[in-house]
XYZ file of C-alpha atoms in Angstrom:
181
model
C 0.000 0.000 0.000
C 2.847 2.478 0.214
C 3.539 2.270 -3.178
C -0.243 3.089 -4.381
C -0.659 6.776 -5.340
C -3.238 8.419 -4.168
C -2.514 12.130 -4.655
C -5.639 12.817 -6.875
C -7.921 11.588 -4.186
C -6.360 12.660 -1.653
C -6.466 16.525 -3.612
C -10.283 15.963 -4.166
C -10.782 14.960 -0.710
C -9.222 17.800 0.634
C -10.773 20.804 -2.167
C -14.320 19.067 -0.289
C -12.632 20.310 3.030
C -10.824 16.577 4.864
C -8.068 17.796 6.841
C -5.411 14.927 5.245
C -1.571 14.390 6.346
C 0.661 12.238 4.476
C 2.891 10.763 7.264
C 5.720 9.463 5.035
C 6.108 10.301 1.021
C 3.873 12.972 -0.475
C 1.217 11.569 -2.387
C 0.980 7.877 -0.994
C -0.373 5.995 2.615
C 0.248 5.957 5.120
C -2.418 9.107 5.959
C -3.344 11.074 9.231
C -7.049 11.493 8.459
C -8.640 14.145 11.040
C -12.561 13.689 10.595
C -14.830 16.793 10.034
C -18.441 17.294 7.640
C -16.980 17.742 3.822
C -19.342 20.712 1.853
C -20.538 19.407 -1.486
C -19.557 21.670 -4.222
C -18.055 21.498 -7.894
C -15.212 19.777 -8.471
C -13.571 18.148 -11.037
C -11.611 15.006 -11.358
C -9.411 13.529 -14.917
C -11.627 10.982 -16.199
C -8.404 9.018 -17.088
C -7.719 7.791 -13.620
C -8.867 4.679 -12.465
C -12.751 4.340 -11.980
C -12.429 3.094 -8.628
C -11.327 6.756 -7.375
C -14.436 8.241 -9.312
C -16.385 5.502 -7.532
C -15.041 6.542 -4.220
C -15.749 10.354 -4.663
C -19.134 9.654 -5.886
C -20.608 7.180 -3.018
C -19.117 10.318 -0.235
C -21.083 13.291 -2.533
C -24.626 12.635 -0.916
C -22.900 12.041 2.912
C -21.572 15.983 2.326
C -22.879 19.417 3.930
C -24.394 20.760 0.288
C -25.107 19.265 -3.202
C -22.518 18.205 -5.614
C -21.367 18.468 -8.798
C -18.406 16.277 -10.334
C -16.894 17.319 -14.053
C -14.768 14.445 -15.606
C -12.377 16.116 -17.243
C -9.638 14.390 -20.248
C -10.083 10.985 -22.110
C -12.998 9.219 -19.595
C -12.002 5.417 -19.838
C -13.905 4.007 -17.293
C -17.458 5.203 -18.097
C -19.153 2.020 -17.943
C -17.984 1.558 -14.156
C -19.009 4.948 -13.391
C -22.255 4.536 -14.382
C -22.145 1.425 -12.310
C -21.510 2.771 -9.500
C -24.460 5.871 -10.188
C -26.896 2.907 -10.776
C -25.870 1.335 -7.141
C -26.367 4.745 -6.166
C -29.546 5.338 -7.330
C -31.041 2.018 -6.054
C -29.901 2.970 -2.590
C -31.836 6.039 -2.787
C -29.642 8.612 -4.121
C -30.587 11.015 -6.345
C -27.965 11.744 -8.650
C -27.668 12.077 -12.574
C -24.969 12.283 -15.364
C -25.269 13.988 -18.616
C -22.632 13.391 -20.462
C -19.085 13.639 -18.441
C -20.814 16.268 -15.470
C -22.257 13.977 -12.526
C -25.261 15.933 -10.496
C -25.453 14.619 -6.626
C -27.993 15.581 -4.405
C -27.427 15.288 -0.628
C -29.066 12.397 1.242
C -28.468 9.414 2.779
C -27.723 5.908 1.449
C -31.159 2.936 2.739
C -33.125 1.650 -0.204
C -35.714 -0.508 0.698
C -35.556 -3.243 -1.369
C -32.096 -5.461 -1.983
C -29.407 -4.430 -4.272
C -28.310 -7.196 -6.641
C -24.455 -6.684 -7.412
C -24.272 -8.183 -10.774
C -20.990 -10.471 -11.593
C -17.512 -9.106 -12.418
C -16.825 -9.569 -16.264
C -13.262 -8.787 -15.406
C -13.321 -11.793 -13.503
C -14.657 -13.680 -16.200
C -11.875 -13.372 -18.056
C -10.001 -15.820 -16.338
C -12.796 -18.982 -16.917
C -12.657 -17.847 -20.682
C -9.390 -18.816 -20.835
C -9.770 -22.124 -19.101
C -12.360 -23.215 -20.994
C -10.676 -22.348 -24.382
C -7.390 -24.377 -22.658
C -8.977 -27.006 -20.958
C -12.200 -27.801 -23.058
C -14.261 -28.026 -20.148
C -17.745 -26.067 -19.716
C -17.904 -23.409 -17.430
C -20.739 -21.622 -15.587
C -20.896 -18.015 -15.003
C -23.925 -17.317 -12.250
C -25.607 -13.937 -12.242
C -23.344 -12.578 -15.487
C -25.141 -11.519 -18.481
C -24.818 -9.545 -21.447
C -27.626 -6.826 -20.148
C -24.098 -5.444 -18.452
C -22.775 -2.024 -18.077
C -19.472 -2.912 -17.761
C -17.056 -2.458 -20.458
C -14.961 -5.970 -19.881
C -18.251 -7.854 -21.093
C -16.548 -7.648 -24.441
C -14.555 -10.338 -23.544
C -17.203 -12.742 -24.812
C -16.654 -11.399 -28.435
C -12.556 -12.088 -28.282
C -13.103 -15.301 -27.325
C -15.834 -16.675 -29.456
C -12.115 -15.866 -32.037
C -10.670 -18.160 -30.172
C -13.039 -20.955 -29.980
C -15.366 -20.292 -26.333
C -18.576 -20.354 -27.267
C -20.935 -18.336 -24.390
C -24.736 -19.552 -24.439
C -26.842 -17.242 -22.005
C -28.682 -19.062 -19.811
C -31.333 -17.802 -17.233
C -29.185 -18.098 -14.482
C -26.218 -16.461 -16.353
C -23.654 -18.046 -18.838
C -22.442 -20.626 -20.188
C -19.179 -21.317 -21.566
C -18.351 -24.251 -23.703
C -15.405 -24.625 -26.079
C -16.831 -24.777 -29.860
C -14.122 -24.701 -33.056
C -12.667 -21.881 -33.988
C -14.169 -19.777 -36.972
């Protein structure tokens, strides 16, 4: 974990008001966090950075003093996951909406009343897609589907080249190795 940089988070975190301390090297943990109320406002992160620290600031926007608004800024390559993480949102009870790369937040506080259903990782998937197209033995995938936001379920298409053939089923898929075109 020392070696994970966390400067742009850390920078958002603290334009929303967190009194942060790096206690060794600038920029990466370990941190001094003192805890206050963060004030929604506008801010804007690069779109370029991993989605997981777009994730982060966007599940803390409707926990702050005021509204929010969040501008992804340069070459947005995690989109998909971002609008993951909105839908989560949204099902918990958060208003919030995205046109285009600017992310409106209202404040409020996360406790849907109904489940959330956390679909399947497709990233994960990756890794039965290659044993089936190795080992020629059929693989199921439960609770993945191609009615996916996420960006990785394109992995199905590369390896349908290489000879996996992926049958949705109604509990998710199924992978079985088939020639290859």
């Amino acid at each position: 974990m020392h070696r994970r940089p966390i400067k742009l988070l850390v920078d958002v975190l603290r334009s929303l008001g967190a009194d942060i301390t790096y206690l060794k090297e600038e920029g990466f943990p370990p941190l001094k966090i003192n805890g206050k109320q963060l004030k929604g406002q506008k801010i804007s992160i690069d779109g370029s950075i991993s989605s997981q620290y777009i994730s982060a600031i966007l599940m803390i926007l409707p926990l702050l003093e005021n509204d929010s608004k969040l501008e992804l800024t340069g070459r947005v390559v995690s989109l998909p996951y971002v609008d993951l993480t909105i839908g989560l949102m949204k099902a918990a009870g958060i208003q919030v909406q995205r046109n285009e790369l600017t992310v409106k937040v209202e404040r409020g506080s996360y406790g849907a009343a109904q489940p959330i259903k956390v679909e399947a990782d497709w990233s994960a998937a990756a890794f039965f897609y290659q044993f089936v197209a190795l080992a020629d033995i059929p693989v199921e995938l439960i609770d993945l589907g191609f009615n996916s936001l996420q960006g990785d379920q394109q992995t199905a298409q590369h390896f349908e080249k290489l000879g996996v053939k992926t049958e949705e089923k109604s509990h998710g898929l199924l992978l079985t190795k088939s020639a290859i075109p």
